Amino acid sequence: MKNFLKTTGISFIAGLAGAALWTSIDNSNPATPIIPSNQEETQFGQFTSNWDSPPSNSYSTNPPISFVEASENSTESVVFIKNFSGSDPRRYSMFDYFFGSGPTQQVSTGSGVIISQDGYIVTNNHVIDRAETIEVVHKKRTYQARLIGTDKNTDIAVLKIEGENLPAIKKGSSKNLKIGEWVIAVGNPFNLTSTVTAGIVSAKERQINILGGDFPLESFIQTDAPINPGNSGGALVNVQGELVGINTAILSRTGSYTGYGFAVPVDIAMKVANDMIQYGEVQKAIPGIDAVEITPELAEEMNIQTLDGVIVTHVVKGGAADKAGLQRNDVITQLGNQPITGMGSFEEALSYYYPGENLPITYTRNGQRQSSNLLLQNLEGGTGVLKREFYSSKLLGAQLEAVNTIEKDRLGISNGIKITGLTRGYLRDLGLRDGFIITQINREPARDPKSVGKYLEEFSGKLLLEGVASNGQPFMQSYNIR
């Protein structure tokens, strides 16, 4: 027994001595990672090879120490937006409450991003859709907002509030954004000030077929940074707090975030916003073609050796592509210096150009590489700046605008007035819907938005409307207007 205790005691003391010696050695010579001589450590502990360092305007990191810098540089620029639609309760009397239907005002909410010190704000079109009144809440102060413009093709809208020295967000570049780069989504859901979530860029140039408009432009940034209801219109920023996208949508079967969030790239959003601020209308450059993705089935059928590029399916007569010599079944592989991998990159590359600019185009025909130049046109087939022709009417409850040349060609009509921004009013009571095109009124061509609007506001008697529904189907409807 004594020998056992003695042996145990000696072993225990030896163990303590060994541990003390190891601790002393470890503290005097702390472990360091083995770094090849051709690499250096960045401020966040990422290792970047000297011969492949990222450009200064690209910012990729391993998980940063924190997202504090990004949050501090961006949260003050994100606002809460209230969209009031329907009847205003302030217009109702007690008589209406007891003997009428009472007010039916609806309120929807979202987020927005301040892009200038004098109060211009970018948000999503669907956040302010059908709004009769828009309020912006920033730092607990409420502003009445003026709608500058909307674009269904990109789901972007611009608002203006009256203010000075507002915290405009610093803008980054979505072109230089890398897959795998850290980003944070900043929003004000339910007026919860400055909610931030973190994730990475999962993919770029995503098309998910959710946008409306005549020429939907989908080239989304996909991220796993959680984007929940109320975050629409908020900011997607890099780890420096620079704006790289406008949070727009989630892909979910439950309505809650499940790992797939999508943002409009900032380079597209800012071009659209600047156009609306400067011209009142997005200056869309039209190549004069319809195109589709190259699928494995199409590649096999057409004997195409690659899945990169897009296939021309229709050439608008007299359009830019027609004049440049393009034909149906040509495969477009490059626009300017931008290689085309699919419809996402094709539409994004086009979105940065203006009507009247020359765009070099590379394509293949029967396997042979060819090139040409597109003199890009506007929606009316010209090359100048377009001013939108529209007539807004509270009585009609809609905005009327002239149908552009491209849509006339697609629908096979020579003229028409489109119904947009439909709210409560005369046209909705007639059963018309957003996107309907009126081509004739009482057998007379509908050409000018203001003339059509005034006519409908003042008309009484038998009314015959002819046109094309939003799904492309022709319609003819007769009414007795008192």
Coordinates of C-alpha atoms in Angstrom, one line a residue:
M1 CA 0.0 0.0 0.0
K2 CA 2.8 2.4 0.9
N3 CA 4.6 1.6 -2.4
F4 CA 1.3 2.2 -4.3
L5 CA 0.8 5.7 -2.7
K6 CA 4.4 6.6 -3.2
T7 CA 4.3 5.6 -6.9
T8 CA 1.0 7.5 -7.4
G9 CA 2.4 10.6 -5.7
I10 CA 5.6 10.7 -7.8
S11 CA 3.5 10.3 -11.0
F12 CA 1.2 13.1 -10.1
I13 CA 4.1 15.5 -9.3
A14 CA 5.9 14.5 -12.5
G15 CA 2.7 15.2 -14.4
L16 CA 2.4 18.7 -12.9
A17 CA 6.0 19.5 -13.7
G18 CA 5.6 18.4 -17.3
A19 CA 2.5 20.5 -17.7
A20 CA 4.2 23.5 -16.3
L21 CA 7.2 23.1 -18.6
W22 CA 4.9 22.7 -21.7
T23 CA 2.9 25.9 -20.7
S24 CA 6.2 27.8 -20.3
I25 CA 7.4 26.8 -23.7
D26 CA 4.0 27.5 -25.3
N27 CA 3.8 31.0 -23.8
S28 CA 7.3 31.9 -24.8
N29 CA 6.9 30.8 -28.4
P30 CA 3.2 31.2 -29.4
A31 CA 2.1 29.2 -32.4
T32 CA 1.8 31.0 -35.7
P33 CA 0.4 29.8 -39.0
I34 CA 2.8 28.8 -41.7
I35 CA 2.5 31.5 -44.4
P36 CA 4.2 30.9 -47.7
S37 CA 6.7 33.7 -48.5
N38 CA 4.6 34.8 -51.5
Q39 CA 1.6 35.6 -49.3
E40 CA 0.8 38.4 -46.8
E41 CA -1.9 38.7 -44.1
T42 CA -4.6 41.3 -44.6
Q43 CA -6.2 43.3 -41.8
F44 CA -9.0 40.7 -41.4
G45 CA -6.6 37.7 -41.3
Q46 CA -7.1 36.7 -44.9
F47 CA -4.2 35.6 -46.9
T48 CA -3.8 36.9 -50.4
S49 CA -1.2 35.9 -52.9
N50 CA 1.0 38.7 -54.2
W51 CA 0.4 37.8 -57.8
D52 CA -3.4 37.6 -57.5
S53 CA -4.4 40.4 -55.2
P54 CA -8.0 41.7 -55.6
P55 CA -8.5 45.1 -57.2
S56 CA -8.8 48.0 -54.8
N57 CA -12.6 48.3 -55.5
S58 CA -13.2 44.7 -54.7
Y59 CA -13.5 43.7 -51.1
S60 CA -13.5 40.0 -50.2
T61 CA -12.8 38.7 -46.7
N62 CA -12.9 35.7 -44.6
P63 CA -15.5 36.0 -41.8
P64 CA -14.6 39.5 -40.5
I65 CA -14.1 40.2 -36.8
S66 CA -17.4 41.9 -36.9
F67 CA -19.9 43.7 -39.2
V68 CA -19.8 46.9 -37.0
E69 CA -18.1 49.1 -39.7
A70 CA -20.5 48.0 -42.4
S71 CA -23.5 48.6 -40.1
E72 CA -22.3 52.0 -38.9
N73 CA -21.7 53.1 -42.5
S74 CA -25.1 52.1 -43.8
T75 CA -27.9 51.9 -41.3
E76 CA -28.5 55.6 -41.0
S77 CA -29.1 55.7 -44.7
V78 CA -32.0 53.2 -44.7
V79 CA -35.5 54.4 -44.1
F80 CA -39.0 53.0 -43.3
I81 CA -41.7 53.5 -46.0
K82 CA -45.4 53.5 -45.5
N83 CA -47.7 53.1 -48.5
F84 CA -51.3 54.3 -48.0
S85 CA -53.8 53.2 -50.6
G86 CA -57.6 53.1 -50.8
S87 CA -59.9 55.7 -49.1
D88 CA -58.6 58.2 -46.6
P89 CA -60.5 57.9 -43.3
R90 CA -60.2 61.7 -42.9
R91 CA -62.6 62.2 -45.8
Y92 CA -65.4 60.3 -44.1
S93 CA -68.1 61.8 -41.8
M94 CA -70.0 60.0 -39.0
F95 CA -72.8 59.6 -41.5
D96 CA -70.6 57.5 -43.7
Y97 CA -69.6 55.3 -40.8
F98 CA -73.2 54.5 -39.9
F99 CA -74.9 54.4 -43.3
G100 CA -72.0 53.9 -45.7
S101 CA -69.2 51.5 -46.1
G102 CA -66.7 53.5 -44.0
P103 CA -63.0 53.9 -44.8
T104 CA -61.2 51.1 -46.5
Q105 CA -57.6 52.5 -46.4
Q106 CA -54.8 49.9 -46.5
V107 CA -51.3 50.4 -45.3
S108 CA -48.3 48.4 -46.6
T109 CA -44.7 49.0 -45.6
G110 CA -41.1 48.5 -46.8
S111 CA -37.7 50.0 -46.7
G112 CA -35.7 52.5 -48.8
V113 CA -32.2 53.8 -49.2
I114 CA -31.2 57.5 -49.1
I115 CA -28.9 58.1 -52.2
S116 CA -28.4 61.9 -51.9
Q117 CA -28.1 64.5 -49.2
D118 CA -31.1 66.5 -50.5
G119 CA -33.5 63.6 -50.1
Y120 CA -33.7 61.3 -53.1
I121 CA -34.5 57.7 -52.0
V122 CA -34.4 54.4 -54.0
T123 CA -36.8 51.6 -53.1
N124 CA -38.7 48.8 -54.9
N125 CA -41.6 49.6 -57.2
H126 CA -43.7 47.0 -55.4
V127 CA -43.2 48.8 -52.1
I128 CA -45.0 51.9 -53.4
D129 CA -47.3 50.2 -55.9
R130 CA -50.8 51.8 -56.1
A131 CA -49.9 54.3 -53.4
E132 CA -52.1 57.3 -52.9
T133 CA -49.9 58.7 -50.1
I134 CA -46.3 57.8 -49.2
E135 CA -44.6 58.5 -45.9
V136 CA -41.0 58.1 -45.1
V137 CA -39.8 57.6 -41.5
H138 CA -36.1 58.4 -40.7
K139 CA -34.7 58.7 -37.2
K140 CA -38.3 58.8 -35.8
R141 CA -39.2 61.8 -38.0
T142 CA -41.9 61.4 -40.6
Y143 CA -41.7 63.0 -44.1
Q144 CA -44.3 63.2 -46.8
A145 CA -42.7 61.7 -49.9
R146 CA -43.1 62.7 -53.6
L147 CA -43.0 59.9 -56.2
I148 CA -40.4 60.8 -58.8
G149 CA -40.7 57.7 -61.0
T150 CA -41.2 53.9 -61.1
D151 CA -39.8 51.2 -63.4
K152 CA -41.6 47.8 -63.3
N153 CA -38.9 46.4 -65.6
T154 CA -36.3 46.5 -62.8
D155 CA -38.7 46.9 -59.8
I156 CA -37.1 50.2 -58.9
A157 CA -38.8 53.4 -57.7
V158 CA -37.5 56.8 -56.7
L159 CA -38.9 59.0 -54.0
K160 CA -38.1 62.6 -52.8
I161 CA -38.4 64.0 -49.3
E162 CA -37.5 67.6 -48.3
G163 CA -34.4 67.6 -46.2
E164 CA -30.8 68.8 -46.1
N165 CA -27.6 67.0 -45.2
L166 CA -29.3 63.6 -45.0
P167 CA -26.9 60.6 -44.7
A168 CA -26.6 59.5 -48.3
I169 CA -25.2 56.0 -48.5
K170 CA -21.8 55.4 -50.1
K171 CA -22.1 53.5 -53.4
G172 CA -20.0 50.5 -54.2
S173 CA -19.9 48.4 -57.5
S174 CA -22.0 45.4 -58.2
K175 CA -19.9 44.6 -61.3
N176 CA -16.9 44.0 -59.0
L177 CA -18.8 42.1 -56.4
K178 CA -17.5 38.5 -56.1
I179 CA -19.3 35.3 -55.5
G180 CA -18.5 34.2 -51.9
E181 CA -18.0 37.8 -50.7
W182 CA -19.5 38.8 -47.4
V183 CA -22.5 41.2 -47.5
I184 CA -25.1 42.4 -45.1
A185 CA -28.8 43.2 -45.7
V186 CA -30.0 46.4 -44.0
G187 CA -33.7 47.1 -43.7
N188 CA -36.4 48.7 -41.5
P189 CA -39.1 46.0 -41.4
F190 CA -42.1 47.0 -39.3
N191 CA -40.3 50.3 -38.4
L192 CA -37.7 48.3 -36.4
T193 CA -34.8 50.7 -36.8
S194 CA -31.8 49.4 -38.7
T195 CA -32.2 45.6 -38.8
V196 CA -29.1 44.0 -40.2
T197 CA -28.4 40.4 -41.3
A198 CA -25.2 38.9 -42.7
G199 CA -24.4 36.3 -45.4
I200 CA -22.5 35.8 -48.6
V201 CA -23.0 36.4 -52.3
S202 CA -24.3 33.0 -53.5
A203 CA -24.6 33.8 -57.2
K204 CA -24.9 36.7 -59.8
E205 CA -27.0 37.3 -62.9
R206 CA -29.9 35.2 -61.5
Q207 CA -33.2 35.2 -63.4
I208 CA -36.2 34.1 -61.4
N209 CA -39.0 35.5 -63.6
I210 CA -40.8 37.6 -61.1
L211 CA -40.7 41.1 -62.7
G212 CA -43.5 42.8 -64.6
G213 CA -43.1 45.5 -67.3
D214 CA -42.7 45.2 -71.0
F215 CA -39.0 44.5 -70.9
P216 CA -38.2 42.9 -67.5
L217 CA -34.5 43.1 -66.7
E218 CA -33.5 40.3 -64.3
S219 CA -29.9 39.9 -63.3
F220 CA -30.2 39.5 -59.6
I221 CA -27.5 39.2 -56.9
Q222 CA -28.4 36.1 -54.9
T223 CA -27.5 36.1 -51.3
D224 CA -28.1 34.0 -48.2
A225 CA -28.2 37.1 -46.0
P226 CA -31.7 36.8 -44.5
I227 CA -34.2 39.1 -46.2
N228 CA -37.6 39.0 -44.6
P229 CA -40.9 40.8 -45.3
G230 CA -40.5 44.5 -44.8
N231 CA -36.8 44.4 -46.0
S232 CA -37.8 45.0 -49.6
G233 CA -36.2 48.2 -50.9
G234 CA -33.5 48.1 -48.3
A235 CA -29.7 48.0 -48.8
L236 CA -27.4 45.2 -49.6
V237 CA -23.9 46.4 -48.6
N238 CA -20.4 45.0 -48.6
V239 CA -18.2 44.8 -45.5
Q240 CA -17.2 48.4 -46.0
G241 CA -20.9 49.5 -45.8
E242 CA -21.0 50.4 -49.5
L243 CA -24.3 49.9 -51.4
V244 CA -24.0 47.0 -53.8
G245 CA -27.7 46.1 -54.3
I246 CA -31.4 46.9 -53.5
N247 CA -33.0 44.0 -51.6
T248 CA -36.0 42.9 -53.6
A249 CA -37.3 39.3 -53.2
I250 CA -37.0 36.0 -51.5
L251 CA -37.6 32.5 -52.9
S252 CA -39.8 30.6 -50.4
R253 CA -42.7 28.2 -50.2
T254 CA -43.6 29.4 -46.8
G255 CA -43.4 33.2 -47.2
S256 CA -40.5 33.4 -44.8
Y257 CA -36.8 33.5 -45.6
T258 CA -35.4 30.1 -46.5
G259 CA -31.9 30.9 -47.7
Y260 CA -32.6 32.5 -51.1
G261 CA -32.6 36.3 -51.3
F262 CA -32.3 38.5 -54.4
A263 CA -31.2 42.1 -54.9
V264 CA -31.1 44.4 -57.9
P265 CA -27.4 45.2 -58.6
V266 CA -26.6 48.8 -57.6
D267 CA -25.1 49.6 -61.0
I268 CA -28.5 48.9 -62.6
A269 CA -30.5 50.5 -59.8
M270 CA -28.5 53.7 -59.9
K271 CA -28.7 54.0 -63.7
V272 CA -32.4 53.6 -63.5
A273 CA -32.7 56.1 -60.6
N274 CA -30.5 58.7 -62.3
D275 CA -32.6 58.4 -65.5
M276 CA -35.8 59.0 -63.6
I277 CA -34.4 62.0 -61.7
Q278 CA -32.9 63.6 -64.8
Y279 CA -35.4 62.7 -67.5
G280 CA -38.5 61.4 -65.7
E281 CA -38.2 58.2 -67.7
V282 CA -35.7 55.3 -67.9
Q283 CA -33.7 55.7 -71.1
K284 CA -33.7 52.1 -72.2
A285 CA -31.4 51.1 -75.0
I286 CA -33.2 48.7 -77.4
P287 CA -31.2 46.3 -79.6
G288 CA -34.3 45.3 -81.6
I289 CA -34.2 41.6 -81.0
D290 CA -35.9 38.9 -78.8
A291 CA -33.5 36.2 -77.4
V292 CA -33.5 33.1 -75.3
E293 CA -31.1 31.1 -73.2
I294 CA -29.2 28.2 -74.8
T295 CA -30.5 25.0 -73.3
P296 CA -28.8 21.6 -73.8
E297 CA -31.8 20.6 -76.0
L298 CA -31.5 23.8 -78.2
A299 CA -27.7 23.3 -78.4
E300 CA -28.1 19.8 -79.7
E301 CA -30.9 20.7 -82.1
M302 CA -29.0 23.7 -83.5
N303 CA -25.6 22.1 -83.4
I304 CA -24.2 24.7 -81.0
Q305 CA -21.0 23.7 -79.2
T306 CA -21.4 25.8 -76.1
L307 CA -24.2 26.8 -73.6
D308 CA -22.8 30.3 -73.3
G309 CA -24.6 33.1 -75.2
V310 CA -28.2 33.7 -76.2
I311 CA -30.1 32.8 -79.3
V312 CA -31.8 35.4 -81.4
T313 CA -35.5 34.4 -81.9
H314 CA -36.9 37.5 -83.5
V315 CA -35.4 40.6 -85.2
V316 CA -37.5 43.8 -85.2
K317 CA -37.9 45.1 -88.7
G318 CA -36.0 48.4 -89.0
G319 CA -34.5 48.0 -85.5
A320 CA -30.8 48.2 -84.5
A321 CA -30.1 44.5 -85.0
D322 CA -31.9 44.4 -88.3
K323 CA -29.7 47.4 -89.6
A324 CA -26.6 45.6 -88.2
G325 CA -27.3 42.5 -90.2
L326 CA -28.3 40.1 -87.5
Q327 CA -30.7 37.2 -88.3
R328 CA -32.9 34.7 -86.4
N329 CA -30.9 31.9 -84.9
D330 CA -27.7 33.9 -84.6
V331 CA -25.9 33.2 -81.2
I332 CA -24.8 36.4 -79.4
T333 CA -21.6 35.7 -77.4
Q334 CA -20.3 39.2 -76.5
L335 CA -21.6 42.8 -76.1
G336 CA -18.8 45.3 -75.9
N337 CA -16.2 43.8 -73.7
Q338 CA -18.7 41.7 -71.8
P339 CA -18.9 38.0 -72.5
I340 CA -22.5 36.8 -72.6
T341 CA -23.2 33.6 -70.6
G342 CA -27.0 33.8 -70.6
M343 CA -30.0 36.1 -70.5
G344 CA -29.0 37.6 -67.2
S345 CA -25.6 38.9 -68.5
F346 CA -27.1 39.9 -71.8
E347 CA -29.8 42.1 -70.2
E348 CA -27.4 43.5 -67.6
A349 CA -24.8 44.4 -70.3
L350 CA -27.4 46.2 -72.3
S351 CA -28.8 48.1 -69.3
Y352 CA -25.7 50.3 -69.0
Y353 CA -26.1 51.8 -72.5
Y354 CA -28.2 54.7 -73.8
P355 CA -30.1 55.1 -77.0
G356 CA -27.8 56.6 -79.7
E357 CA -24.7 54.7 -78.5
N358 CA -22.8 52.3 -80.7
L359 CA -22.4 48.8 -79.1
P360 CA -19.9 46.3 -80.6
I361 CA -21.6 42.9 -80.8
T362 CA -20.0 39.5 -81.5
Y363 CA -22.1 36.5 -82.6
T364 CA -21.9 33.2 -84.4
R365 CA -23.9 32.1 -87.5
N366 CA -23.7 28.5 -88.6
G367 CA -20.6 28.2 -86.4
Q368 CA -18.8 31.1 -87.9
R369 CA -17.8 34.0 -85.7
Q370 CA -18.9 37.4 -86.9
S371 CA -19.0 41.0 -85.5
S372 CA -20.9 44.2 -86.1
N373 CA -22.1 47.4 -84.3
L374 CA -25.5 48.1 -83.0
L375 CA -26.7 51.7 -83.1
L376 CA -29.0 51.4 -80.1
Q377 CA -32.5 52.8 -80.3
N378 CA -35.1 54.1 -77.8
L379 CA -38.5 52.7 -77.3
E380 CA -39.9 54.8 -80.2
G381 CA -37.3 53.6 -82.7
G382 CA -35.2 56.8 -82.5
T383 CA -31.9 57.5 -80.9
G384 CA -32.7 60.6 -78.7
V385 CA -33.8 61.1 -75.1
L386 CA -37.4 60.0 -74.5
K387 CA -39.9 62.0 -72.4
R388 CA -42.8 59.9 -71.3
E389 CA -46.2 60.9 -72.7
F390 CA -48.8 60.3 -70.0
Y391 CA -52.0 61.7 -68.5
S392 CA -52.8 61.1 -64.9
S393 CA -56.4 61.3 -63.7
K394 CA -57.8 60.9 -60.2
L395 CA -61.3 60.5 -61.6
L396 CA -60.2 57.6 -63.9
G397 CA -58.0 56.3 -61.2
A398 CA -55.1 55.6 -63.5
Q399 CA -52.3 56.9 -65.6
L400 CA -52.6 56.7 -69.3
E401 CA -49.5 56.5 -71.5
A402 CA -48.8 56.0 -75.2
V403 CA -47.7 52.5 -76.3
N404 CA -44.1 52.4 -77.5
T405 CA -43.0 51.2 -80.9
I406 CA -41.5 47.9 -79.7
E407 CA -44.8 46.9 -78.0
K408 CA -46.8 47.9 -81.1
D409 CA -44.5 45.6 -83.2
R410 CA -45.0 42.7 -80.7
L411 CA -48.7 43.0 -80.4
G412 CA -49.3 43.8 -84.1
I413 CA -51.1 47.1 -83.4
S414 CA -50.6 50.6 -85.0
N415 CA -51.6 52.7 -82.0
G416 CA -52.8 52.4 -78.4
I417 CA -53.0 53.9 -74.9
K418 CA -51.9 51.8 -72.0
I419 CA -53.6 51.9 -68.5
T420 CA -50.9 52.0 -65.8
G421 CA -50.9 52.7 -62.0
L422 CA -54.6 51.6 -61.7
T423 CA -56.2 52.6 -58.4
R424 CA -59.8 53.1 -57.3
G425 CA -61.7 55.0 -60.0
Y426 CA -63.8 55.0 -63.2
L427 CA -61.7 52.6 -65.2
R428 CA -61.5 50.0 -62.5
D429 CA -65.3 50.2 -62.2
L430 CA -65.6 49.5 -65.9
G431 CA -63.7 46.2 -65.3
L432 CA -60.4 47.3 -66.9
R433 CA -57.1 46.3 -65.4
D434 CA -53.5 47.4 -65.2
G435 CA -51.7 46.8 -68.5
F436 CA -54.8 46.9 -70.7
I437 CA -54.3 48.8 -74.0
I438 CA -57.1 50.8 -75.5
T439 CA -56.7 50.9 -79.3
Q440 CA -60.1 52.4 -80.2
I441 CA -62.9 54.4 -78.5
N442 CA -66.2 54.4 -80.3
R443 CA -64.4 53.2 -83.5
E444 CA -61.9 56.1 -83.3
P445 CA -58.1 55.3 -82.9
A446 CA -56.7 56.1 -79.4
R447 CA -53.4 57.9 -79.9
D448 CA -52.9 60.7 -77.4
P449 CA -53.0 60.0 -73.6
K450 CA -54.4 63.4 -72.7
S451 CA -57.1 63.4 -75.4
V452 CA -58.2 60.0 -74.4
G453 CA -58.2 60.8 -70.7
K454 CA -60.2 64.0 -71.2
Y455 CA -62.7 62.2 -73.4
L456 CA -63.3 59.4 -70.9
E457 CA -63.7 61.9 -68.0
E458 CA -66.4 63.9 -69.8
F459 CA -68.2 61.2 -71.9
S460 CA -71.7 60.1 -71.3
G461 CA -73.8 57.7 -73.4
K462 CA -72.9 54.5 -75.2
L463 CA -69.2 53.7 -75.0
L464 CA -67.4 51.1 -77.0
L465 CA -63.9 50.2 -76.0
E466 CA -61.6 48.0 -78.1
G467 CA -58.0 46.9 -77.3
V468 CA -55.7 44.3 -76.0
A469 CA -55.6 42.8 -72.5
S470 CA -52.4 42.5 -70.5
N471 CA -52.2 38.8 -71.5
G472 CA -52.3 39.8 -75.2
Q473 CA -55.9 38.8 -75.9
P474 CA -58.1 41.2 -77.8
F475 CA -61.2 42.6 -76.1
M476 CA -64.3 44.6 -77.1
Q477 CA -66.6 45.9 -74.5
S478 CA -69.7 48.2 -74.6
Y479 CA -71.0 50.3 -71.7
N480 CA -73.8 52.7 -71.1
I481 CA -72.3 55.7 -69.3
R482 CA -74.6 58.1 -67.4

